PDB file of C-alpha atoms in Angstrom:
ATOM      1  CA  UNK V   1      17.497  33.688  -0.420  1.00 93.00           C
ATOM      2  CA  UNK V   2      20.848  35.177  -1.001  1.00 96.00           C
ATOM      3  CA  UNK V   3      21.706  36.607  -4.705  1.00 96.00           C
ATOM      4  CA  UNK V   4      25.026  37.137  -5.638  1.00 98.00           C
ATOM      5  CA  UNK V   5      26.836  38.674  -8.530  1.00 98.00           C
ATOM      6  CA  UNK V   6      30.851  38.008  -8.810  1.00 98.00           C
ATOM      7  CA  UNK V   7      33.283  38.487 -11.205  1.00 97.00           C
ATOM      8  CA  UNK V   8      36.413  36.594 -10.331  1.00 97.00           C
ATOM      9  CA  UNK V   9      34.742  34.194  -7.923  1.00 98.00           C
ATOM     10  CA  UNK V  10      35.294  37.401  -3.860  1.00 98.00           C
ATOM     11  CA  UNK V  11      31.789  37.608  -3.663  1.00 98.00           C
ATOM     12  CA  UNK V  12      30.498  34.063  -4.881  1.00 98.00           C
ATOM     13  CA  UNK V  13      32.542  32.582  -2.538  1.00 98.00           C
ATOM     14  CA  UNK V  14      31.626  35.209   0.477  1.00 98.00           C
ATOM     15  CA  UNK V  15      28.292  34.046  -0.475  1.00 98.00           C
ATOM     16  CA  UNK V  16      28.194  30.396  -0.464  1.00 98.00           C
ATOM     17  CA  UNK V  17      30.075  30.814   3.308  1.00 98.00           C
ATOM     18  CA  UNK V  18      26.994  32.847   4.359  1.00 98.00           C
ATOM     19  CA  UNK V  19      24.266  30.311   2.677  1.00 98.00           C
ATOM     20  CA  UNK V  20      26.128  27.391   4.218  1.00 98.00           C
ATOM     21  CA  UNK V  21      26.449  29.289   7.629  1.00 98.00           C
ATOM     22  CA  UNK V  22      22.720  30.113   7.578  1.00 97.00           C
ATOM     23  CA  UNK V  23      21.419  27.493   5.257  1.00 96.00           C
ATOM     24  CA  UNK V  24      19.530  30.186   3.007  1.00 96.00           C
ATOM     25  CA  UNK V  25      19.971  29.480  -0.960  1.00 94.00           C
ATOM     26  CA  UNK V  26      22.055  31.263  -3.279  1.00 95.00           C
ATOM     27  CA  UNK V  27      20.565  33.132  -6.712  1.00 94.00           C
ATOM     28  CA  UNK V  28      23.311  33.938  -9.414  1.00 96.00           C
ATOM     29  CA  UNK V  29      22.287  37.476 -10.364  1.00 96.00           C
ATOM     30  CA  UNK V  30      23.777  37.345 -13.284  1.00 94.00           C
ATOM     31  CA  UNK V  31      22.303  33.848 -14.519  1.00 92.00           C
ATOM     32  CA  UNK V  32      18.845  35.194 -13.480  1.00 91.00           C
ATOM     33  CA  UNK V  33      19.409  38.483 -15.525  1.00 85.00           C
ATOM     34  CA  UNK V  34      20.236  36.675 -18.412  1.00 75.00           C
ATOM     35  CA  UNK V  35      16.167  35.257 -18.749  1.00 71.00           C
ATOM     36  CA  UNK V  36      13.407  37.212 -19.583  1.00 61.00           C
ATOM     37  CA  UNK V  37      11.463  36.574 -16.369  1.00 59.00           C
ATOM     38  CA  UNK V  38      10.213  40.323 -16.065  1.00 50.00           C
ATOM     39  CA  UNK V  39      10.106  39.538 -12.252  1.00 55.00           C
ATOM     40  CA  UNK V  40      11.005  37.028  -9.492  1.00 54.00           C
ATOM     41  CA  UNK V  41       8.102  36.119  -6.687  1.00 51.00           C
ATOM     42  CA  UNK V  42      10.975  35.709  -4.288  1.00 54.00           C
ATOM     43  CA  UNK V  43      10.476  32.954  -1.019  1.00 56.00           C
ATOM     44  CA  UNK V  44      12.456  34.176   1.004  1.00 59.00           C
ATOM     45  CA  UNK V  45      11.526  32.647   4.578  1.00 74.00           C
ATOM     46  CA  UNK V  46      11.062  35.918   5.522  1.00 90.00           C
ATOM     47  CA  UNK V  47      14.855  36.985   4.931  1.00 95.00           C
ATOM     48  CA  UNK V  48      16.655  38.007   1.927  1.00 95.00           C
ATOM     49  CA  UNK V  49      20.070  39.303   1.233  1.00 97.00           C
ATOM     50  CA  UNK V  50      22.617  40.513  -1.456  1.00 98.00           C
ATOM     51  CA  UNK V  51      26.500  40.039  -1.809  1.00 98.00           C
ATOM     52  CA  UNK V  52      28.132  41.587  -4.116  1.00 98.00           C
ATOM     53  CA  UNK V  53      31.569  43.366  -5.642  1.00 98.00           C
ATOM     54  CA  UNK V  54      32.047  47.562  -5.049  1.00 98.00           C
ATOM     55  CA  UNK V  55      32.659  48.829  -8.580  1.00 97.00           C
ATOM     56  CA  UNK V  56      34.033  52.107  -8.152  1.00 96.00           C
ATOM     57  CA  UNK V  57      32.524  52.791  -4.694  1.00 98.00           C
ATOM     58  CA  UNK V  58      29.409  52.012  -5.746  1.00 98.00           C
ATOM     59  CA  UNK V  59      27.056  48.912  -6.398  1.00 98.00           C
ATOM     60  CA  UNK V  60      27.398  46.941  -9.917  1.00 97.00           C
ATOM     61  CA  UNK V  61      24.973  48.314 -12.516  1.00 94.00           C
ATOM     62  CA  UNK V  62      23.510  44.876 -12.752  1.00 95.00           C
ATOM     63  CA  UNK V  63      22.544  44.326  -9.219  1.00 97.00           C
ATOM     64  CA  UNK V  64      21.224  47.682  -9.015  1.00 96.00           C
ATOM     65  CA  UNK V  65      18.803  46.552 -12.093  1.00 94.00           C
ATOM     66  CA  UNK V  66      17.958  43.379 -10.357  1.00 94.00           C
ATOM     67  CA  UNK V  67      16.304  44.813  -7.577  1.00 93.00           C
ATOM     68  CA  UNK V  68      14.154  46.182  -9.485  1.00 90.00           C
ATOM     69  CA  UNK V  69      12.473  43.071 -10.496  1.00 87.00           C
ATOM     70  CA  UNK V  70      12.407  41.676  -6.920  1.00 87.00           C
ATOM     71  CA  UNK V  71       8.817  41.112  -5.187  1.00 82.00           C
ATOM     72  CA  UNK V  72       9.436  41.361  -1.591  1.00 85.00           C
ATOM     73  CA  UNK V  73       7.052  41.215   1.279  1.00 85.00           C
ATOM     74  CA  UNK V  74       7.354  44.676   3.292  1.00 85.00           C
ATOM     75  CA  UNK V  75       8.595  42.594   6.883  1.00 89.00           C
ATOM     76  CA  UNK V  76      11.445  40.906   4.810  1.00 93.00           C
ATOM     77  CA  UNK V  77      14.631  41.319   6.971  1.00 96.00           C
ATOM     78  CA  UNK V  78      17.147  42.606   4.021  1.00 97.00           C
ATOM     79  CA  UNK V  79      20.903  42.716   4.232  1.00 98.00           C
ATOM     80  CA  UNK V  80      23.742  43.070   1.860  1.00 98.00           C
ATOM     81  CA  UNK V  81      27.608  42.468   2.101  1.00 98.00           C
ATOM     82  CA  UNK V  82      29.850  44.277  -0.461  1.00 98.00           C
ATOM     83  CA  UNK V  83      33.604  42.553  -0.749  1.00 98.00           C
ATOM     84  CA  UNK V  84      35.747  45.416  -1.851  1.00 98.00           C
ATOM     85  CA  UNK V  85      40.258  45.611  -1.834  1.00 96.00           C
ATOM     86  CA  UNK V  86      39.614  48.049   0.647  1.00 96.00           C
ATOM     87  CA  UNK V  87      36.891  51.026   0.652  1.00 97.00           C
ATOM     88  CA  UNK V  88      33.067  50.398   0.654  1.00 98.00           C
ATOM     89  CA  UNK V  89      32.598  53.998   0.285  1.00 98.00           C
ATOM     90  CA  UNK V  90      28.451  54.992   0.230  1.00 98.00           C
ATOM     91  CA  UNK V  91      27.991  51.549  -1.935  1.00 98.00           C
ATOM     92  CA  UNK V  92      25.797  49.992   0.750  1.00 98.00           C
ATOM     93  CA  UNK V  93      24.730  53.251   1.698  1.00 98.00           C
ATOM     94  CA  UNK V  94      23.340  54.270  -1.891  1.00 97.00           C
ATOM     95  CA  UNK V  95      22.370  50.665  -2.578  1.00 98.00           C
ATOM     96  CA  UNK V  96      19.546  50.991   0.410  1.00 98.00           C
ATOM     97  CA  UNK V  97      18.287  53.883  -0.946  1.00 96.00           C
ATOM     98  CA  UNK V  98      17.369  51.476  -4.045  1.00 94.00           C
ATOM     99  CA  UNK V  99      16.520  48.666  -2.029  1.00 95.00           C
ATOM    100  CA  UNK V 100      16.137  49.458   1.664  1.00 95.00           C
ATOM    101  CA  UNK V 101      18.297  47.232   4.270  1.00 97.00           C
ATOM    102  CA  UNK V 102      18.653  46.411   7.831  1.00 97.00           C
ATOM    103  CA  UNK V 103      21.735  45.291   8.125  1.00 98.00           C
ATOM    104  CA  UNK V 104      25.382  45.798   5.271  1.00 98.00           C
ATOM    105  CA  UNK V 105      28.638  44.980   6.013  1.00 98.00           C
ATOM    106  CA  UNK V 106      31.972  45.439   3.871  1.00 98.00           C
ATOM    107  CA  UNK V 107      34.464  42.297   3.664  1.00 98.00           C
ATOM    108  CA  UNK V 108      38.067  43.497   2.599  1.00 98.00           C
ATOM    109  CA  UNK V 109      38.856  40.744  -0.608  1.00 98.00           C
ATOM    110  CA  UNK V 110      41.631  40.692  -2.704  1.00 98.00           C
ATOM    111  CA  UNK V 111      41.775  43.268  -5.380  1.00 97.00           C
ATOM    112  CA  UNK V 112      41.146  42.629  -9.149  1.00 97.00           C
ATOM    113  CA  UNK V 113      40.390  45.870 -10.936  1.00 97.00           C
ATOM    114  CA  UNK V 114      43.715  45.947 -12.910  1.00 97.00           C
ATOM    115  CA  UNK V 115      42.850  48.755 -15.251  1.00 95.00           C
ATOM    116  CA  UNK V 116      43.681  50.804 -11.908  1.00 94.00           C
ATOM    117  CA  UNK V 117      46.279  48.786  -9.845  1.00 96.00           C
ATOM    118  CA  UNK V 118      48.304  45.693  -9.462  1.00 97.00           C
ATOM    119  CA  UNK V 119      46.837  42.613  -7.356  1.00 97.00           C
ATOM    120  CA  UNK V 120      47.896  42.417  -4.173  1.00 97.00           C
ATOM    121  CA  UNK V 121      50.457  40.256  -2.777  1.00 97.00           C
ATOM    122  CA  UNK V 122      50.300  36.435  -1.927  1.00 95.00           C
ATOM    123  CA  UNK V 123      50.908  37.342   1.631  1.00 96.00           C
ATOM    124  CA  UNK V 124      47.995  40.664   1.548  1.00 97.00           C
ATOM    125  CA  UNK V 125      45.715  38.115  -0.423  1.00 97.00           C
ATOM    126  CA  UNK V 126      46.237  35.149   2.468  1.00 96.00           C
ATOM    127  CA  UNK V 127      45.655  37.730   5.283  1.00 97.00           C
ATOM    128  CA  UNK V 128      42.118  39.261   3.440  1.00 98.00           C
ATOM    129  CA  UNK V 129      40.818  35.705   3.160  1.00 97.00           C
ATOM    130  CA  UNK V 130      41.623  34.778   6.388  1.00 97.00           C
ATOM    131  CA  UNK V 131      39.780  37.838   7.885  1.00 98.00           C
ATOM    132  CA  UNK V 132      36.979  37.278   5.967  1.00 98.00           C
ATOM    133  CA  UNK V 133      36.712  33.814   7.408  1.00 97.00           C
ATOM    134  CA  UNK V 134      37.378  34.981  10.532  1.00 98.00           C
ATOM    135  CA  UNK V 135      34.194  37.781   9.992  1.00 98.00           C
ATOM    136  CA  UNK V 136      31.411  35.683   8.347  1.00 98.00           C
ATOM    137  CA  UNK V 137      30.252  33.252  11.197  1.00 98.00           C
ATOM    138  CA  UNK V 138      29.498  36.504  13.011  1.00 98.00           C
ATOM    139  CA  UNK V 139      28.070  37.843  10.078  1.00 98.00           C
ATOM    140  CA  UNK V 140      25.724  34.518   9.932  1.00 98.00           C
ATOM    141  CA  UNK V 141      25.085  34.805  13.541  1.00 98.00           C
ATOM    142  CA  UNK V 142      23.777  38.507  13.001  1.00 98.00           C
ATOM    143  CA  UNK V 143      21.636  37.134   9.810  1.00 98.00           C
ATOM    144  CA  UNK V 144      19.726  34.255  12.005  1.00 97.00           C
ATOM    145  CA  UNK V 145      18.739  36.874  14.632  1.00 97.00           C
ATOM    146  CA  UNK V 146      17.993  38.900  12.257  1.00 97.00           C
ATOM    147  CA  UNK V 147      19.648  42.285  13.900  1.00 98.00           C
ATOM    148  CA  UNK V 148      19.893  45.838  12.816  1.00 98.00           C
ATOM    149  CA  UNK V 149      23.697  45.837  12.117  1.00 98.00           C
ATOM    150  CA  UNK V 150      25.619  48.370  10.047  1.00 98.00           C
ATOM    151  CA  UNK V 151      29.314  47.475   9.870  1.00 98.00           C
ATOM    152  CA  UNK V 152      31.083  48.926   6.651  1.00 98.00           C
ATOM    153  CA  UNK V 153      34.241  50.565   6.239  1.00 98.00           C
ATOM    154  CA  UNK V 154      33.509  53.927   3.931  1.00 98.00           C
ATOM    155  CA  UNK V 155      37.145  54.888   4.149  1.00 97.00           C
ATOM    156  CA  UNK V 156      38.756  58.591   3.187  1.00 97.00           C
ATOM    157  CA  UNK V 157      37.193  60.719   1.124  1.00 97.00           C
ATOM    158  CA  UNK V 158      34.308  58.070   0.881  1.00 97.00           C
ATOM    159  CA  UNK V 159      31.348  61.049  -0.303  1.00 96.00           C
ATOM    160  CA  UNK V 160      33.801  62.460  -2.986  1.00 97.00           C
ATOM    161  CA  UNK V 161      34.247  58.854  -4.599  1.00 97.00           C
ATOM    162  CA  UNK V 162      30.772  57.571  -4.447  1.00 97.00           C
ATOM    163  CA  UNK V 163      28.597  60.781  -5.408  1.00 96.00           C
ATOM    164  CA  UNK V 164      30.704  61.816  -7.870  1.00 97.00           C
ATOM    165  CA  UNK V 165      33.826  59.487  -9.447  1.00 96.00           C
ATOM    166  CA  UNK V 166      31.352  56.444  -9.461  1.00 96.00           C
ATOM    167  CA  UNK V 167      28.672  58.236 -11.405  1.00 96.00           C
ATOM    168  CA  UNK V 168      31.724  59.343 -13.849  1.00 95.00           C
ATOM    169  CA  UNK V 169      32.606  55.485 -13.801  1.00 94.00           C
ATOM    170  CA  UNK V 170      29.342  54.860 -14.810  1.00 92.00           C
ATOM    171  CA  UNK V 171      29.158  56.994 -17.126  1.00 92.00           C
ATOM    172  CA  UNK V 172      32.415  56.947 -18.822  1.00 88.00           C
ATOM    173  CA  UNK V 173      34.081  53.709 -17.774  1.00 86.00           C
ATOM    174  CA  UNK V 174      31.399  50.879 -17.774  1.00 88.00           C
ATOM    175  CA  UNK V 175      32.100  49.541 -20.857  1.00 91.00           C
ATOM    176  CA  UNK V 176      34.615  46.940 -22.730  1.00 92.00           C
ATOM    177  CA  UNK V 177      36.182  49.897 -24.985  1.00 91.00           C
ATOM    178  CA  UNK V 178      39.814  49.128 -24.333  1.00 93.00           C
ATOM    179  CA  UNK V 179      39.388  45.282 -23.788  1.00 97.00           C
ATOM    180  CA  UNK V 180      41.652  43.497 -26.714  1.00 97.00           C
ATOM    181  CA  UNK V 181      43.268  40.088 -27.441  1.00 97.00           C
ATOM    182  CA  UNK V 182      46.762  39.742 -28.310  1.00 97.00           C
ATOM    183  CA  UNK V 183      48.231  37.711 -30.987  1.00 96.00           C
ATOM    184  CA  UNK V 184      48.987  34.875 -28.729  1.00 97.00           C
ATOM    185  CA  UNK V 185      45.232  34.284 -27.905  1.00 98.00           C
ATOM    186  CA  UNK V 186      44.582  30.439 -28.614  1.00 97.00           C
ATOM    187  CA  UNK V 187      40.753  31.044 -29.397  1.00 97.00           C
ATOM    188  CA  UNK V 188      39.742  28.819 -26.232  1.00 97.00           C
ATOM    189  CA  UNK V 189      36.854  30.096 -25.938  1.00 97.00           C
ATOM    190  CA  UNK V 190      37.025  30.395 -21.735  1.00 98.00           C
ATOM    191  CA  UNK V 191      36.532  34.176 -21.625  1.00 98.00           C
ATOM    192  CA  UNK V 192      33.006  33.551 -23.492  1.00 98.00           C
ATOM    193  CA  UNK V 193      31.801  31.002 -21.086  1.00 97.00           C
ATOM    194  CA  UNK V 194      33.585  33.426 -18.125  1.00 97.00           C
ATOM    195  CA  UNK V 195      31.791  36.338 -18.626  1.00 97.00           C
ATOM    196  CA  UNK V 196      28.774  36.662 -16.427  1.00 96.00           C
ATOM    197  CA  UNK V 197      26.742  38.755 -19.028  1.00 95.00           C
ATOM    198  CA  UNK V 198      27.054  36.545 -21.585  1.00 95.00           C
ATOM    199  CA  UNK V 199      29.071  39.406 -23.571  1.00 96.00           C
ATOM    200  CA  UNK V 200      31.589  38.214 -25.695  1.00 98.00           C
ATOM    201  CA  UNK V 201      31.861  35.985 -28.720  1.00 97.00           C
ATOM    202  CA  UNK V 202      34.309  34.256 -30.835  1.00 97.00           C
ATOM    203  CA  UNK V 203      34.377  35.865 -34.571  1.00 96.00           C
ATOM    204  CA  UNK V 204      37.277  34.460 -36.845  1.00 94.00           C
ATOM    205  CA  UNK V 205      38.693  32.646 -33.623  1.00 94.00           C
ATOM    206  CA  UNK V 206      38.786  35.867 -31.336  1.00 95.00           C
ATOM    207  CA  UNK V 207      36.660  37.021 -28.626  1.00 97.00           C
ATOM    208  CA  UNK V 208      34.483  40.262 -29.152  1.00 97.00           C
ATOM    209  CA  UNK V 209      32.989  42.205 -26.651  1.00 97.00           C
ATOM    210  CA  UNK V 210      29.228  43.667 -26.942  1.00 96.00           C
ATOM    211  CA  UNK V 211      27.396  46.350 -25.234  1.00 93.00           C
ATOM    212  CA  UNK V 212      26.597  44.604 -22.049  1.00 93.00           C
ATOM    213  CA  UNK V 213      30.234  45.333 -19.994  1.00 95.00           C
ATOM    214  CA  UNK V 214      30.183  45.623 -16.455  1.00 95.00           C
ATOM    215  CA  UNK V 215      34.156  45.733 -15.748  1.00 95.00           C
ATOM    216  CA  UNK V 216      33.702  42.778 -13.724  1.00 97.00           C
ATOM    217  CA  UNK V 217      37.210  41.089 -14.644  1.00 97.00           C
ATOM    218  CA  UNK V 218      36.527  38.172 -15.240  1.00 98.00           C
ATOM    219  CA  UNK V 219      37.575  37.395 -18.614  1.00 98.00           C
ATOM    220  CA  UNK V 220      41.333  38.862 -18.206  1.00 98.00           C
ATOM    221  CA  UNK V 221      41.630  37.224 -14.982  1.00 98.00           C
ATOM    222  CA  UNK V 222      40.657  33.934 -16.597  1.00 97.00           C
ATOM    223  CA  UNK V 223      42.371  33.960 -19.743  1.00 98.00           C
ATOM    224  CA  UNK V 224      44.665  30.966 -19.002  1.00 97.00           C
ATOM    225  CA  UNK V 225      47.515  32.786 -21.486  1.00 97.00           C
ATOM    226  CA  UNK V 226      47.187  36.386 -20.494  1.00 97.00           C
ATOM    227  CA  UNK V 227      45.942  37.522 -24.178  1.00 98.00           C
ATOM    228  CA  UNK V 228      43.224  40.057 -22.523  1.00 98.00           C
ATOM    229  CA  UNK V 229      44.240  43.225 -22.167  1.00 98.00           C
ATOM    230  CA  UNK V 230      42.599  46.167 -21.526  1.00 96.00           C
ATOM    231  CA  UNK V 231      44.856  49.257 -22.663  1.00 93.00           C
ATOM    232  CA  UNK V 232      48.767  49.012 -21.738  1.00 93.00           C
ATOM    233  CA  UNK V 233      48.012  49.422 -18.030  1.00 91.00           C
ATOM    234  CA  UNK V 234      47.485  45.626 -17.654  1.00 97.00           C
ATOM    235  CA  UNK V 235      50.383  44.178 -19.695  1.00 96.00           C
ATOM    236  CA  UNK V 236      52.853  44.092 -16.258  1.00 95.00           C
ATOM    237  CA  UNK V 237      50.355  43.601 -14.097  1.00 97.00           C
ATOM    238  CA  UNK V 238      48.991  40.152 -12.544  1.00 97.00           C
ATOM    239  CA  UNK V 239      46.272  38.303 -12.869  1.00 97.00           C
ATOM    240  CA  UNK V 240      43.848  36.509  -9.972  1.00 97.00           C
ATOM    241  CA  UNK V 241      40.494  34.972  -9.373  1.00 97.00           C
ATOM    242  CA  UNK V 242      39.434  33.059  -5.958  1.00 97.00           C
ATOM    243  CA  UNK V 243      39.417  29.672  -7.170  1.00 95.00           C
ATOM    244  CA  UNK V 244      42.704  29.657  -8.947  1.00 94.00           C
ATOM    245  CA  UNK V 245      44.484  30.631  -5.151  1.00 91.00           C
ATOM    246  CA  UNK V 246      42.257  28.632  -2.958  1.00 89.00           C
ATOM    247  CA  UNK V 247      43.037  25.571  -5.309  1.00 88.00           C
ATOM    248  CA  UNK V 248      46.980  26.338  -4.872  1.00 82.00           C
ATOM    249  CA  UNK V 249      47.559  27.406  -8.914  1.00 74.00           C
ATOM    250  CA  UNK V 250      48.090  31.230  -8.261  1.00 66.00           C
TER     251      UNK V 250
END
């Protein structure tokens, strides 16, 4: 079993290439969160594995929570493959410590956390796709035999981020204080159904967001008029999600 939390579609799609490549299923984290199953008997075939998004060098809150309720048979072999724009930092590292693994690896996606930076360029986005699907049928390969592997790129300053700007992140940042609609918001409704945490609602025709933020993305990346913002940082900035470039309407 491989379960998967995404935001703007990196790590869903990372994850459906690695259960097609090893023909394990796929578990939506954030689907399976949503019920109030207190914990999941998990057949796994003696395998299970994780892919996920870094969120500030570290592992999403959610996932982190979801392990939690995980019943795993001590010989499972467990991996986990973070998609990040560029550093892993000690995500995988601090995520074993949670939830022990055998094997992590870091996959270089395009980047999405506006609130921060602009997404990268057509060109940078075309070359971190076709890496990753240059990396994966190794990564598959490595899953079937089941070997100790450790491939992740922490980049600079890696202990600095992770130990101590992610727990300010987490502490500070993980919410949707900021997140607005402009006046040109249509009331669609697609950043309600978008939202893996099933946080926001329409009230009077605009979308409101609860308590349950993870700074996933997804709802400004999918707002089909660019109404979400979050602050003035993301006004000038653009917008992406995995889908929208592999189908050719980036």
């Amino acid at each position: 079993m491989i379960y998967y939390f995404s935001g703007t579609g990196n790590s869903e799609w990372v994850a459906r290439q690695i259960a097609v490549g090893t023909g394990m299923n796929l578990g939506n984290i954030a689907q399976l969160s949503n019920t109030t199953a207190v914990s999941f008997p998990s057949q796994t075939n003696g395998v299970i594995g994780f892919v996920f998004p870094v969120h500030a060098w570290g592992a999403p809150e959610v996932v982190l929570e979801f392990t939690e309720r995980l019943q795993i048979q001590e010989s499972t072999y467990r991996f986990a493959v973070a998609t990040c724009g560029d550093e892993a930092g000690f995500a995988l590292d601090d995520f074993s410590k949670k939830f022990s693994l055998q094997s992590a690896w870091s996959i270089k996606m395009p980047n999405n956390y506006i609130p921060m930076a602009d997404i990268d360029t057509p060109e940078q986005i075309r070359q971190k796709i076709a890496e990753a699907r240059r990396l994966i049928p190794e990564i598959c390969s490595h899953i079937q035999a089941r070997n100790p592997v450790w491939q992740v790129h922490k980049g600079s300053f890696a202990r600095l981020k992770s130990r101590i700007i992610n727990p300010l992140f987490r502490s500070y940042a993980l919410s949707a204080k900021g997140f607005y609609a402009e006046d040109h918001c249509t009331s669609c409704g697609i950043c309600v159904k978008a939202c893996p945490m099933e946080n926001i609602e329409l009230k009077e025709g605009r979308p409101v967001w609860n308590d349950r933020c993870v700074q996933c993305m997804s709802c400004i990346h999918r707002c089909p008029v660019r109404a979400i913002q979050i602050g003035n940082a993301t006004k000038k900035r653009g917008r992406y999600t995995f889908e929208a470039f592999e189908s050719g309407n980036f």
